[in-house]
Coordinates of C-alpha atoms and ligand atoms in Angstrom, one line a residue:
X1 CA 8.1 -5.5 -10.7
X2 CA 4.4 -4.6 -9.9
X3 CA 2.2 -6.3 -7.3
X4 CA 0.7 -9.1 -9.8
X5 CA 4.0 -9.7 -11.3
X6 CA 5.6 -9.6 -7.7
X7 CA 2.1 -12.2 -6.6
X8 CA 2.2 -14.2 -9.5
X9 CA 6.3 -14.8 -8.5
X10 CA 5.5 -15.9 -5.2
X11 CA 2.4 -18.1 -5.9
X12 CA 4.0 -19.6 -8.9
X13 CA 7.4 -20.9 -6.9
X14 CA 9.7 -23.6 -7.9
X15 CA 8.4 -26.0 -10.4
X16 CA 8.3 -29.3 -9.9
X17 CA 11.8 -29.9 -11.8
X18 CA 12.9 -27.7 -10.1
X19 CA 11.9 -29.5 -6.6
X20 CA 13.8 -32.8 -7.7
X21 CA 16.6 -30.8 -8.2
X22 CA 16.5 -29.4 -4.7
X23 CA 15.5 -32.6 -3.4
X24 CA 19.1 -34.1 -4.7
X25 CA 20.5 -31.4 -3.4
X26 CA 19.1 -31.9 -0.1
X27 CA 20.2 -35.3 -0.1
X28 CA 23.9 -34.0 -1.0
X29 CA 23.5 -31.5 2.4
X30 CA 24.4 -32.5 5.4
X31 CA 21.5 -30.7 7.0
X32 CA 18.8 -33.5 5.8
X33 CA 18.7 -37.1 6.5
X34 CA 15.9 -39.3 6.7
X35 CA 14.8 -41.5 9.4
X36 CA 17.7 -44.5 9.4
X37 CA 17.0 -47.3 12.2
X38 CA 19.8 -48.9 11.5
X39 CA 22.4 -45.4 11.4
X40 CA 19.7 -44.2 14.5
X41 CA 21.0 -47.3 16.8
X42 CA 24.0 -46.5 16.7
X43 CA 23.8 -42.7 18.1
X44 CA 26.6 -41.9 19.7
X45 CA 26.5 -41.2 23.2
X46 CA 28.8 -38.5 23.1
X47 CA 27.8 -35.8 25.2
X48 CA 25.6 -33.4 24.2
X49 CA 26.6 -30.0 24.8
X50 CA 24.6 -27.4 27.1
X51 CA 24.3 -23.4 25.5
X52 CA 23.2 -21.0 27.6
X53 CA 24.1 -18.0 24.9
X54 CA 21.3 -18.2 22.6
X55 CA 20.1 -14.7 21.4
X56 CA 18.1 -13.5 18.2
X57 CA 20.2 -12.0 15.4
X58 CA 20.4 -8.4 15.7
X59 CA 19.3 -8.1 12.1
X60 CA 15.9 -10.3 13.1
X61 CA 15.0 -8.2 15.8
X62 CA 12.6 -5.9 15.2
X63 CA 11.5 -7.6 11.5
X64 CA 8.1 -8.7 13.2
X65 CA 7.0 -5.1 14.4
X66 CA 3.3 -4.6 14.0
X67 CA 2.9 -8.4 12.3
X68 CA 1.4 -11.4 13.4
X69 CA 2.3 -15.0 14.1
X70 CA -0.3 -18.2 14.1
X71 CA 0.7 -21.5 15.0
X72 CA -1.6 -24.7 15.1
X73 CA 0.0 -27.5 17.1
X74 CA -1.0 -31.2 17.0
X75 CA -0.2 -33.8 19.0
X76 CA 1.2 -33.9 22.3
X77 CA 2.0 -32.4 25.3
X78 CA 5.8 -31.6 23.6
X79 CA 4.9 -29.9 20.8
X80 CA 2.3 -28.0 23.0
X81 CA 5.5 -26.7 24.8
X82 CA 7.3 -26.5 21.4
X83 CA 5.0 -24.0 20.1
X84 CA 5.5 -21.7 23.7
X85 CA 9.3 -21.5 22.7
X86 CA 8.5 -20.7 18.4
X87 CA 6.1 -18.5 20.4
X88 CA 8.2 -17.0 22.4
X89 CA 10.8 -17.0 19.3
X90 CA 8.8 -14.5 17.5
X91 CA 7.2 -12.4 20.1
X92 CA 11.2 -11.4 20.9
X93 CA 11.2 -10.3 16.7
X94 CA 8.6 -8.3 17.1
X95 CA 5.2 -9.9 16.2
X96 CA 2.1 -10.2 17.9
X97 CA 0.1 -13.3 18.0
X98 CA -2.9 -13.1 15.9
X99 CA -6.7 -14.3 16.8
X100 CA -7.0 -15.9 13.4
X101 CA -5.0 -18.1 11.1
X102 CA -6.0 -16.4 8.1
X103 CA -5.1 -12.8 9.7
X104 CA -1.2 -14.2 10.0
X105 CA 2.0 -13.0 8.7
X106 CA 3.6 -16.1 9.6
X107 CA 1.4 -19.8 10.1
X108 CA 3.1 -22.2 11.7
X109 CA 1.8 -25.7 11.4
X110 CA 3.3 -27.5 14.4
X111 CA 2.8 -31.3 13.3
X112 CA 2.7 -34.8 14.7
X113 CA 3.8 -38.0 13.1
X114 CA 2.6 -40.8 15.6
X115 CA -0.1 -41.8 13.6
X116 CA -1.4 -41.4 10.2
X117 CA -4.7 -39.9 11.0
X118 CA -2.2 -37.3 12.9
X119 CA -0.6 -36.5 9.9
X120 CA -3.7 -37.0 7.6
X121 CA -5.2 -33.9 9.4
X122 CA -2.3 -31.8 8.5
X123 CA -2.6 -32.6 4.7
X124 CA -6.0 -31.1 4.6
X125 CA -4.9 -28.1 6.8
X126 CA -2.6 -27.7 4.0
X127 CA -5.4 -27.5 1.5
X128 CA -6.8 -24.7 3.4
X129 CA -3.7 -22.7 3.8
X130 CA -2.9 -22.3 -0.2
X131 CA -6.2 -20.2 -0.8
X132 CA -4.9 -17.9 2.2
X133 CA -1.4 -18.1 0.3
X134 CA -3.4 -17.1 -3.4
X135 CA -5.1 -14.3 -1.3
X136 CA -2.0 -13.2 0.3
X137 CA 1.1 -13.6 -1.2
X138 CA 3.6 -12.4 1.3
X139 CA 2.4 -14.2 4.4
X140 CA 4.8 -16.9 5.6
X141 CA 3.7 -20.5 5.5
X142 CA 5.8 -23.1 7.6
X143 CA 5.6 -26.9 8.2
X144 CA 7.6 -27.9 11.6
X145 CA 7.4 -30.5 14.3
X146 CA 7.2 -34.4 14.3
X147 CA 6.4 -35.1 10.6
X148 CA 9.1 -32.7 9.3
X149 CA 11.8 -35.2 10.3
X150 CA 10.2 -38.0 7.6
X151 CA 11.3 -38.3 4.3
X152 CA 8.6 -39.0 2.7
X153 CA 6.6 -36.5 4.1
X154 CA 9.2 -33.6 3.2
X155 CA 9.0 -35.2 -0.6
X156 CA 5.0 -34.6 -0.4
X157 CA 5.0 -31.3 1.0
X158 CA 7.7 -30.0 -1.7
X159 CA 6.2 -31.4 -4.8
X160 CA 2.5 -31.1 -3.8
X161 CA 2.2 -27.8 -2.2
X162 CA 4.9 -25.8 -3.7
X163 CA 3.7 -22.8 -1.7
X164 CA 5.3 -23.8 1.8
X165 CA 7.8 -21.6 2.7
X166 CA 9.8 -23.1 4.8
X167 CA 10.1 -26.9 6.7
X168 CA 12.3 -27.0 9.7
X169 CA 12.8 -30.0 12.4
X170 CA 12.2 -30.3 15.6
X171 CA 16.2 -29.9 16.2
X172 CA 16.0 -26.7 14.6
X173 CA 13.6 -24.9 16.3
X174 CA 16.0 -22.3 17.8
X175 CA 17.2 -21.8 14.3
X176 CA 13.3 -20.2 13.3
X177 CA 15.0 -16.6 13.5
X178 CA 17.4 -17.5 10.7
X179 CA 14.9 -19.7 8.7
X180 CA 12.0 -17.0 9.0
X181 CA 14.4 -14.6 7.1
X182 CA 15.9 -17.0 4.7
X183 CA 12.2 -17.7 3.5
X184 CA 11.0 -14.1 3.1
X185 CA 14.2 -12.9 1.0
X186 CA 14.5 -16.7 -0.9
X187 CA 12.3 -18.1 -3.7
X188 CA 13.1 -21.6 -3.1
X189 CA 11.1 -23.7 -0.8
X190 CA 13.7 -23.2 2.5
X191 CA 14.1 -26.8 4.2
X192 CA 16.4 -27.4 7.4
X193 CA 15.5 -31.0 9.0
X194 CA 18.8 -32.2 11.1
X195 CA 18.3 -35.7 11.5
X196 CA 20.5 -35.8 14.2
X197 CA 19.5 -34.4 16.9
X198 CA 20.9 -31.1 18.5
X199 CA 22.6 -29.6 21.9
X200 CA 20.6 -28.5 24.8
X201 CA 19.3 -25.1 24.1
X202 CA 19.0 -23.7 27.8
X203 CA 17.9 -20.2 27.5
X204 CA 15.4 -20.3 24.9
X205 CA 12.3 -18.1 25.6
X206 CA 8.9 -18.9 26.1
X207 CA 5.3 -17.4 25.3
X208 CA 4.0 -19.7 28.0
X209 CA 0.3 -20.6 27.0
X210 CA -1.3 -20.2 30.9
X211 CA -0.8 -18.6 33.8
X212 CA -1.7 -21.6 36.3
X213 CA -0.4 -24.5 34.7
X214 CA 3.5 -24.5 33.1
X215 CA 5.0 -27.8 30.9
X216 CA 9.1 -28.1 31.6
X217 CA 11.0 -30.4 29.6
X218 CA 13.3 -32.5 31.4
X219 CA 14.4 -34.6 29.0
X220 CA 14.5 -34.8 25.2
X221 CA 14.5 -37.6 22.9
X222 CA 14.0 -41.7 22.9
X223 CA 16.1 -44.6 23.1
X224 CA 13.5 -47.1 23.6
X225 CA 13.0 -47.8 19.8
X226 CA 9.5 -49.6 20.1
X227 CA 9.0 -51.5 17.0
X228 CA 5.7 -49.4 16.3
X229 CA 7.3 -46.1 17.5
X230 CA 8.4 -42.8 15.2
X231 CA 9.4 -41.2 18.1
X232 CA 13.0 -41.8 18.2
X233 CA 13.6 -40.7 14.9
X234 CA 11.7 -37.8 15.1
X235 CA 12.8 -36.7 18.1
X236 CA 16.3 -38.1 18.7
X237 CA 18.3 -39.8 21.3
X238 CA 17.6 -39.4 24.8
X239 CA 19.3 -36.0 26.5
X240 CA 18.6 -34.8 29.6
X241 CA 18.5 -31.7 30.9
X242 CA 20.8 -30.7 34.2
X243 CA 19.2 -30.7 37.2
X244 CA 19.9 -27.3 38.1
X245 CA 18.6 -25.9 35.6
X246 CA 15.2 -27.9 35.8
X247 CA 15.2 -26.8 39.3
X248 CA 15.9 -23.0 38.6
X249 CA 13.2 -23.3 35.8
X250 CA 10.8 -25.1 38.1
X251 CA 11.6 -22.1 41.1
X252 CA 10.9 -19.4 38.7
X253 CA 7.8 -20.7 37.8
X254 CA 6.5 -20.8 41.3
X255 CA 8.3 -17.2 41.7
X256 CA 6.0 -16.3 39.0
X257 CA 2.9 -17.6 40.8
X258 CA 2.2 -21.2 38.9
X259 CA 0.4 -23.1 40.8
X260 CA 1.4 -27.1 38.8
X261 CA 4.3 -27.5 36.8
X262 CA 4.3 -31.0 34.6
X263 CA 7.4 -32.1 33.5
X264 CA 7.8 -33.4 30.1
X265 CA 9.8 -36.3 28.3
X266 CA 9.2 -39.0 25.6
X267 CA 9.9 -41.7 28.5
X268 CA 10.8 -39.5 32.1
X269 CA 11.8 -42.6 33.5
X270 CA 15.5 -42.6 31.7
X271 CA 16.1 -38.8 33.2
X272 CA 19.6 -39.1 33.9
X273 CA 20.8 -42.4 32.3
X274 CA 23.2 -39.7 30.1
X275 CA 23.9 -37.6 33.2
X276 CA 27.8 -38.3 33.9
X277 CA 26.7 -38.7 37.8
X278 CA 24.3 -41.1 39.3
X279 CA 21.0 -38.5 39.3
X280 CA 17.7 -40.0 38.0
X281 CA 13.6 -39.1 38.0
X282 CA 13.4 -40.0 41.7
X283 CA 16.6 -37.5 42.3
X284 CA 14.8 -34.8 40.6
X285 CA 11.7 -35.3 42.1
X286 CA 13.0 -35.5 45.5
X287 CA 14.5 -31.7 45.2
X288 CA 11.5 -30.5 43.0
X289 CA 9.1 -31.0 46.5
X290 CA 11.0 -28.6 48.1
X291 CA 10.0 -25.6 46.0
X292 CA 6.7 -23.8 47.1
X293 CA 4.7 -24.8 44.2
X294 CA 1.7 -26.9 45.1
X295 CA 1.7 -29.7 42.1
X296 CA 4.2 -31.4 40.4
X297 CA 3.2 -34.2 37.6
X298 CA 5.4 -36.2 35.8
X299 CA 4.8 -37.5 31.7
X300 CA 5.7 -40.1 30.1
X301 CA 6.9 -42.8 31.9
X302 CA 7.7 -46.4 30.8
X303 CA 7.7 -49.0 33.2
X304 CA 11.0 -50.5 32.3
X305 CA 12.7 -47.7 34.3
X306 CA 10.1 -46.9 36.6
X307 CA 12.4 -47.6 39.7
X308 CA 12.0 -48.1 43.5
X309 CA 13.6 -45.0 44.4
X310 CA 11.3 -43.5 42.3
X311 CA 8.2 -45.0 43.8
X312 CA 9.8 -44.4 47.7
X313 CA 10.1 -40.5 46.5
X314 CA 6.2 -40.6 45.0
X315 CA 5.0 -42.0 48.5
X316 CA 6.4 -38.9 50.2
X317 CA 3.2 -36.9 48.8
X318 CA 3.0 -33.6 49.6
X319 CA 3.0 -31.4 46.1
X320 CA 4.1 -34.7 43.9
X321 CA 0.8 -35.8 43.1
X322 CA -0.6 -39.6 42.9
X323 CA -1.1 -39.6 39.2
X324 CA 0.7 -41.8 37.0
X325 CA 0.5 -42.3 33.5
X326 CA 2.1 -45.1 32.5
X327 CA 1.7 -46.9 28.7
X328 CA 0.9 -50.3 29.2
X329 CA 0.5 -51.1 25.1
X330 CA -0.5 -54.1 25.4
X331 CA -1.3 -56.9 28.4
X332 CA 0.1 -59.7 25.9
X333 CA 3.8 -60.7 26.7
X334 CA 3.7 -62.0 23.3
X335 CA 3.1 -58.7 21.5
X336 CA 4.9 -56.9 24.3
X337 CA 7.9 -58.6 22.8
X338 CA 7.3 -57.8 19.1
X339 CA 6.4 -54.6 20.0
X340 CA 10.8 -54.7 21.9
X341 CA 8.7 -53.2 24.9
X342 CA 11.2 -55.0 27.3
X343 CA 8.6 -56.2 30.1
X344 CA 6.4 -59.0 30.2
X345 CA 2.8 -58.3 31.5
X346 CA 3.9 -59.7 34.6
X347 CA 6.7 -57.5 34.9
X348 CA 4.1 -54.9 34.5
X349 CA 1.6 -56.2 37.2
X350 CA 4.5 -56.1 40.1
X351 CA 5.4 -52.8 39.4
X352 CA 1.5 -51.5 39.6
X353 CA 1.0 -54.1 43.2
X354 CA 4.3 -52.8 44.2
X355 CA 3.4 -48.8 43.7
X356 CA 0.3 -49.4 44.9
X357 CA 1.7 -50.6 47.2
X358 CA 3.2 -47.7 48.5
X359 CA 0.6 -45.4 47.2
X360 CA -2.9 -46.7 48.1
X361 CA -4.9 -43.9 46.7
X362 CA -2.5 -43.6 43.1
X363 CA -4.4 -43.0 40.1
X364 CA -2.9 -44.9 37.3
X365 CA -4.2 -43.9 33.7
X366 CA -2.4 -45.8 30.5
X367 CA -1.8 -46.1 26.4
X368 CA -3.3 -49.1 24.9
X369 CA -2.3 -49.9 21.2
X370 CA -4.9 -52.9 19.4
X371 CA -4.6 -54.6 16.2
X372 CA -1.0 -54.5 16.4
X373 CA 0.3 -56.5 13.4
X374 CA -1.2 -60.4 13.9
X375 CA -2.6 -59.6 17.6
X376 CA -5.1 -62.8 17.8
X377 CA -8.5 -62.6 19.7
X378 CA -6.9 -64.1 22.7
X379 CA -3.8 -61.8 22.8
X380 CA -6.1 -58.9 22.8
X381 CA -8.2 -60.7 25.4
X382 CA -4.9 -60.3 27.7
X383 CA -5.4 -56.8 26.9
X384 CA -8.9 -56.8 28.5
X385 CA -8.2 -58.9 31.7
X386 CA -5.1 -56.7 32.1
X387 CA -7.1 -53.1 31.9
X388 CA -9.6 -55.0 34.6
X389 CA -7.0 -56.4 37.1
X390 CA -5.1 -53.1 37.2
X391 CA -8.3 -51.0 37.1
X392 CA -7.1 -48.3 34.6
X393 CA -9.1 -45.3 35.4
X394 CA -8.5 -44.1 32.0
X395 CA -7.0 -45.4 28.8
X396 CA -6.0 -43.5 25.4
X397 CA -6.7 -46.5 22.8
X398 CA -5.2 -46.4 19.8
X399 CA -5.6 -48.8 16.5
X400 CA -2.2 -49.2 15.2
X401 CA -0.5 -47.4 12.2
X402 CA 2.1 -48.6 10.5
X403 CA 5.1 -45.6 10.3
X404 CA 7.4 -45.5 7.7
X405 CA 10.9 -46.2 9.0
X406 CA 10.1 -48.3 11.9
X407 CA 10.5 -52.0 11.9
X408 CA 6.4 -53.1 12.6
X409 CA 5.7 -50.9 9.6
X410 CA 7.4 -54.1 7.5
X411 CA 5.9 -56.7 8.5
X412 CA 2.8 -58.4 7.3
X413 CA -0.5 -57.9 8.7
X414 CA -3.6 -60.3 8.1
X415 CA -6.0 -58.8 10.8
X416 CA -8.6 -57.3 9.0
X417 CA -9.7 -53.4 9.4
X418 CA -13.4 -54.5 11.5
X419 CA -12.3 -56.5 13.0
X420 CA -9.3 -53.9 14.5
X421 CA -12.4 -51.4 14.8
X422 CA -14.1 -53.6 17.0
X423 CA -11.9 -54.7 19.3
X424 CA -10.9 -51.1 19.8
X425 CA -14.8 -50.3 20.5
X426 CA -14.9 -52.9 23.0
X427 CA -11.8 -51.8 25.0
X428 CA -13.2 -48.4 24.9
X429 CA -16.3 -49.4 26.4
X430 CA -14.5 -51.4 29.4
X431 CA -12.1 -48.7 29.8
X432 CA -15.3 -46.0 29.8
X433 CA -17.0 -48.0 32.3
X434 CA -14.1 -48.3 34.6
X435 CA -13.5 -44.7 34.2
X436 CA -17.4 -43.9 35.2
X437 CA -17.0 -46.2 37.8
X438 CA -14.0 -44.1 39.7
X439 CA -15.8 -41.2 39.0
X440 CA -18.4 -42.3 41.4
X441 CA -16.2 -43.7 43.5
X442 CA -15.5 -39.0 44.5
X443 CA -19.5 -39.0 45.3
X444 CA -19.7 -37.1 48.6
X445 CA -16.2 -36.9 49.1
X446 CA -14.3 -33.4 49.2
X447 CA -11.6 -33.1 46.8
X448 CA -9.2 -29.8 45.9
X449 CA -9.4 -28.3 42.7
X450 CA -7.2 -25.7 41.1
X451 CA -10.0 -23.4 39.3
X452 CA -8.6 -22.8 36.0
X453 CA -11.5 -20.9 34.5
X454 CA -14.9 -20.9 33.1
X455 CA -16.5 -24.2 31.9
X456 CA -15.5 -24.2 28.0
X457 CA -19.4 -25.3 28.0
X458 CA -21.6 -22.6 30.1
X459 CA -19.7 -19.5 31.5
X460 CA -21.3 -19.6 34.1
X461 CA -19.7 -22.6 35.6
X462 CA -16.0 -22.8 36.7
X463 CA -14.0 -25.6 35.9
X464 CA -10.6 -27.2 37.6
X465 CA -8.6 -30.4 38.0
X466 CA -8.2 -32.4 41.0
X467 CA -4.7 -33.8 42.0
X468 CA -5.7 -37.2 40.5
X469 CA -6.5 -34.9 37.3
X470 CA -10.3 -35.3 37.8
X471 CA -12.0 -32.4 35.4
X472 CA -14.9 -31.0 38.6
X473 CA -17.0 -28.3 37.0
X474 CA -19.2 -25.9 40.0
X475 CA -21.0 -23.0 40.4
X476 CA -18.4 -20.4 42.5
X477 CA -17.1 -16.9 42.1
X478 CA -15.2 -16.0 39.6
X479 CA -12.9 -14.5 42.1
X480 CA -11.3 -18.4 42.8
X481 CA -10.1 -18.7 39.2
X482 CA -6.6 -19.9 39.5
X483 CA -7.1 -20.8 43.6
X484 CA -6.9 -24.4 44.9
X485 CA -10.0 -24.7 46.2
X486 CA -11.7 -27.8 48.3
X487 CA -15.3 -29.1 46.5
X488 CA -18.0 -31.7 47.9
X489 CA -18.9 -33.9 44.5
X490 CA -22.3 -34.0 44.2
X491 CA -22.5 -36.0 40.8
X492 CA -20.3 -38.0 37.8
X493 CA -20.4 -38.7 34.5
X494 CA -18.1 -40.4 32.7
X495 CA -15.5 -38.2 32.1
X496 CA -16.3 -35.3 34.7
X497 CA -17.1 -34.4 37.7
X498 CA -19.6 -32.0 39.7
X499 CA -19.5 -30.1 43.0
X500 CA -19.9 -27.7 45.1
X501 CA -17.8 -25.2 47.3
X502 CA -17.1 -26.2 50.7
X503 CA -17.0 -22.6 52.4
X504 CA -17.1 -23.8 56.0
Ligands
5AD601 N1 0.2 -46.6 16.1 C1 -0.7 -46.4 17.0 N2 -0.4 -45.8 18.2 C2 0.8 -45.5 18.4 N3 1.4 -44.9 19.5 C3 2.7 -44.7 19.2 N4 3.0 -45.1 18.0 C4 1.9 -45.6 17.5 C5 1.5 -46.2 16.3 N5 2.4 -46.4 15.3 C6 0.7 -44.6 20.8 C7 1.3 -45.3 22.0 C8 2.0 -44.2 22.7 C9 1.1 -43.0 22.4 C10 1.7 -41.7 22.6 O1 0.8 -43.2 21.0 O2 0.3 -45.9 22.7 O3 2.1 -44.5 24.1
SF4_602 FE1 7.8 -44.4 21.4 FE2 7.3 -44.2 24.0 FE3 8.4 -46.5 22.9 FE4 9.8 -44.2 23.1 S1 9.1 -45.4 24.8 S2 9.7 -45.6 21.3 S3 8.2 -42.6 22.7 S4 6.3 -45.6 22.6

C-alpha cells in the first residue's frame, strides 16, 4: 500500500453503515451501557476490590519512544488529576509530552459532561482536530472523561466524526495502554465505556502537573443522585480509598517537598460510608495533620454529611486550612427538595452558625445553580437572602442544563431563557460585591502566601495563594517561588489581592 492509499484508509474509516453496525454491537457487549438511573440505584454495594499490581504490558512499553502525547482537560479538579495518571500512563510507554496539540502523536481530549456548554466546547475542539487528522494520518485521536460515559454523546462522536480513534470511560483509564494499541493496529473506531464502575486502581502512576501543589483522590464516585446531576453516572458509585494508602500517598508527597496537598472527591464528606470500619473525613483528616506538609484542603463537600467530628477536627488548625467549599444550590427548601438535595435551607444555616462557630475566621465559598426547572422569582429571592446571611465570599453560579439521563432533564420547564440570564447576572453581582468586600476586609493585615510563580499577567510580579485561597500578587525575588512567605496587603480588587514582603 503506498502512503496516499495507506492516508486515504485511515481518513476514510468506517462508514456510517458500518457505525450502526458497531453501535448494535456495542449494545450486544458487555463493555458499554448507557447511563440507567433506575439499573444505577440499585449499585450494589459489594465491595470493590483494591489492586496494587497494575503494570504496563511489556509489549506497550517502549511503543512511545521519541513520540508525543497532548491531552486537553475540561472540567474539574478530577479530571485535572485524571489527565496526571493518562499522563503518567504514557510517559511510562515512552512518549514525551508535546508543547502543541497539533505536534501530537496521541491527543487526548479529557471531557466534561456537567453542562452543555461543557460539552459544546468539546464538539468544536473536535472540528479542529479532523484537519490535524487530514494532515496527519497516523496521529492518534481519543475522546475520554465525563462525556464518554453518555449514550448519546458516544452515538454523535461515532457517526459525526468518524476519525476518532478511540473513546474510553473514566473506568477505563488504566486500560489506555491496551486501548492506545488496539487503535493504532484496528480500523474500527475502538470504544471501551464500562458503565459500571471499576476497582481501586492503587498504583497507577502520575505525571503530576506542579511541583508545589498535588490533587489526591480520596474517594471516587457519587451516591447522592441530585435530580440535576450527571455525576453519578458518569462517575459511578461512591468508593473510597483506604486510609493507608491516602496517608502513604499524602507522606510521599511531602517527602517529595509539596508544600499543599488537596484531596479530591465528588462529595468528601461520604469518605468512608463503604469502609467496612467506622473511619470517615474527620478520621482522615485527623492523621493527615500529622504529616509535615504545611496545607491540606479538602473538595467537594456536601453538607448532608458534613459531620461534627469533622468540624471538631477542622478547629484543630494547624496545616488543615479554614477553607470550605461547600455547594449550597439553592437557598429555597422548595427547590432544595426537587433538586433530592436532602437539606432544607435551614438545615444548611446551622451547619454554617455551627462551623463558624468553631471556626471564626473560616472562609466559606459555594455552588449556586438558578433557573432550575419552575424556580419562581421569590424562590430565587431565597437564593439572594441566603448568599447575604451566610456571606459567601465566593460563588460559582451556574444556569441550569438539563442532562440527558437524570430525572430534572424530564420535566417541564416554563422559565424563560432572560429571564434565567438575569437572575444569574444579579447573583453574580451580589456575590462579586461580597467577594470585593472580603477582599478588603486583608487591607493592612499580613497574610502567608505560598509563591507559586510569576504573575500569568506581568513576569515581573510573583503570584501565590493564601490559606483562605486568596490569589496575592507582589513584587519579590524570584528566589521565594515555591516558599510560604508572609505579605502586608496593600490593595484589592475583586478577585485578587496585592502586597508586599514583610522582611523584618
Ligand atoms: N446544570 C447546571 N449546573 C450544574 N451543576 C451540576 N449539574 C449541573 C447542571 N445540570 C453544578 C453544581 C455543582 C457544580 C460542580 O456544577 O452547582 O456543584
Ligand atoms: Fe452531583 Fe455533587 Fe449532587 Fe453528587 S452531590 S449528584 S456530584 S451535585
Amino acid at each position: 500500500m503506498n502512503e496516499q492509499q495507506k492516508t486515504q484508509q485511515q481518513v476514510m474509516k468506517p462508514t456510517t453503515k458500518e457505525h450502526l453496525e458497531r453501535l448494535q454491537q456495542l449494545h450486544n457487549d458487555a463493555t458499554y451501557e448507557p447511563p440507567n438511573l433506575k439499573k444505577a440505584r440499585k449499585r450494589l454495594k459489594k465491595d470493590v476490590d483494591i489492586h496494587y499490581d497494575f503494570s504496563i504490558p511489556e509489549d506497550m512499553r517502549l511503543i512511545g519512544e521519541n513520540q508525543t502525547y497532548y491531552i486537553r482537560t475540561y472540567g474539574c479538579q478530577m479530571n485535572e488529576h485524571d489527565t496526571e495518571v493518562m499522563a503518567g500512563l504514557l510517559s511510562l510507554m515512552g512518549y514525551t509530552e508535546a508543547s502543541e496539540m497539533k505536534e501530537a502523536d496521541v491527543i487526548l481530549l479529557n471531557t466534561c459532561a456537567i453542562r452543555e456548554n461543557a460539552e459544546n466546547k468539546v464538539f468544536g475542539e473536535l472540528g479542529h482536530l479532523k484537519p490535524i487528522k487530514k494532515e496527519n494520518p497516523d496521529v492518534i485521536i481519543g475522546i475520554c472523561g465525563c462525556m464518554s460515559q453518555e449514550e448519546g454523546v458516544v452515538h454523535r462522536i461515532m457517526q459525526k466524526h468518524p476519525f476518532v480513534d478511540m473513546i474510553f470511560g473514566t473506568h477505563n483509564i488504566h486500560r489506555l495502554p491496551s486501548l492506545l494499541k488496539e487503535a493504532m493496529f484496528q480500523k474500527a473506531m475502538v470504544v471501551e465505556v464500562w458503565s459500571k464502575e471499576g476497582d481501586i486502581i492503587e498504583n497507577l502512576p502520575k505525571q503530576r502537573k506542579g511541583k508545589l501543589k498535588a490533587w489526591v483522590n480520596i474517594m471516587y464516585g457519587c451516591d447522592k443522585f441530585c435530580t440535576y446531576c450527571i455525576v453519578p453516572y458518569t462517575r459511578g458509585k461512591e468508593r473510597s480509598r483506604l486510609p493507608e494508602d491516602i496517608i502513604e500517598e499524602v507522606k510521599q508527597l511531602a517527602r517529595d517537598g509539596y508544600k499543599e496537598v488537596t484531596l479530591l472527591g465528588q462529595n468528601v464528606n461520604a469518605y468512608g460510608k463503604d469502609l467496612p470500619f467506622d473511619y470517615r473525613l474527620g478520621h482522615l483528616l485527623d492523621e493527615l495533620r500529622e504529616i509535615d506538609i504545611p496545607r491540606i484542603r479538602f473538595t467537594t463537600s456536601h453538607p448532608r454529611d458534613f459531620d461534627d467530628h469533622l468540624i471538631d477536627v477542622l478547629a484543630k488548625g494547624g496545616n488543615l486550612l479554614d477553607h470550605i467549599h461547600l455547594p449550597v444550590q439553592s437557598g429555597s427548601t422548595d427547590i432544595l427538595r426537587v433538586m433530592a438535595r436532602r437539606h432544607t435551607r435551614e438545615d444548611y444555616l446551622d451547619l454554617v452558625k455551627k462551623i463558624k462557630a468553631k471556626l471564626p475566621d473560616v472562609t466559606l465559598t459555594t455552588d449556586i445553580i438558578v433557573g432550575f426547572p419552575n424556580e419562581t422569582d421569590e424562590q430565587f429571592e431565597d437564593t439572594l437572602s441566603l448568599v447575604e446571611t451566610v456571606g459567601f465570599e465566593h460563588a460559582f453560579t451556574f444556569i441550569y442544563s438539563p442532562r440527558e439521563g437524570t430525572p430534572a432533564a424530564r420535566w417541564k420547564d416554563e422559565t424563560p431563557e432572560d429571564v434565567k440570564k438575569e437572575r444569574l447576572q444579579r447573583l453574580n453581582t451580589l456575590v462579586n460585591k461580597q467577594s470585593k468586600k472580603a477582599m478588603e476586609r486583608y487591607i493592612g493585615e499580613v497574610v502567608d502566601v505560598l509563591i507559586e510563580g510569576e504573575s500569568r499577567k506581568n513576569p515581573d510580579v510573583l503570584a501565590g495563594y493564601t490559606k483562605r485561597n486568596k490569589l496575592v500578587n507582589l513584587k519579590a525575588p524570584k528566589s521565594l517561588i515555591g516558599e510560604i512567605v508572609p505579605v502586608r496587603i496593600t490593595h484589592a480588587k475583586t478577585w485578587s489581592l496585592y502586597g508586599e514582603l514583610v522582611t523584618e
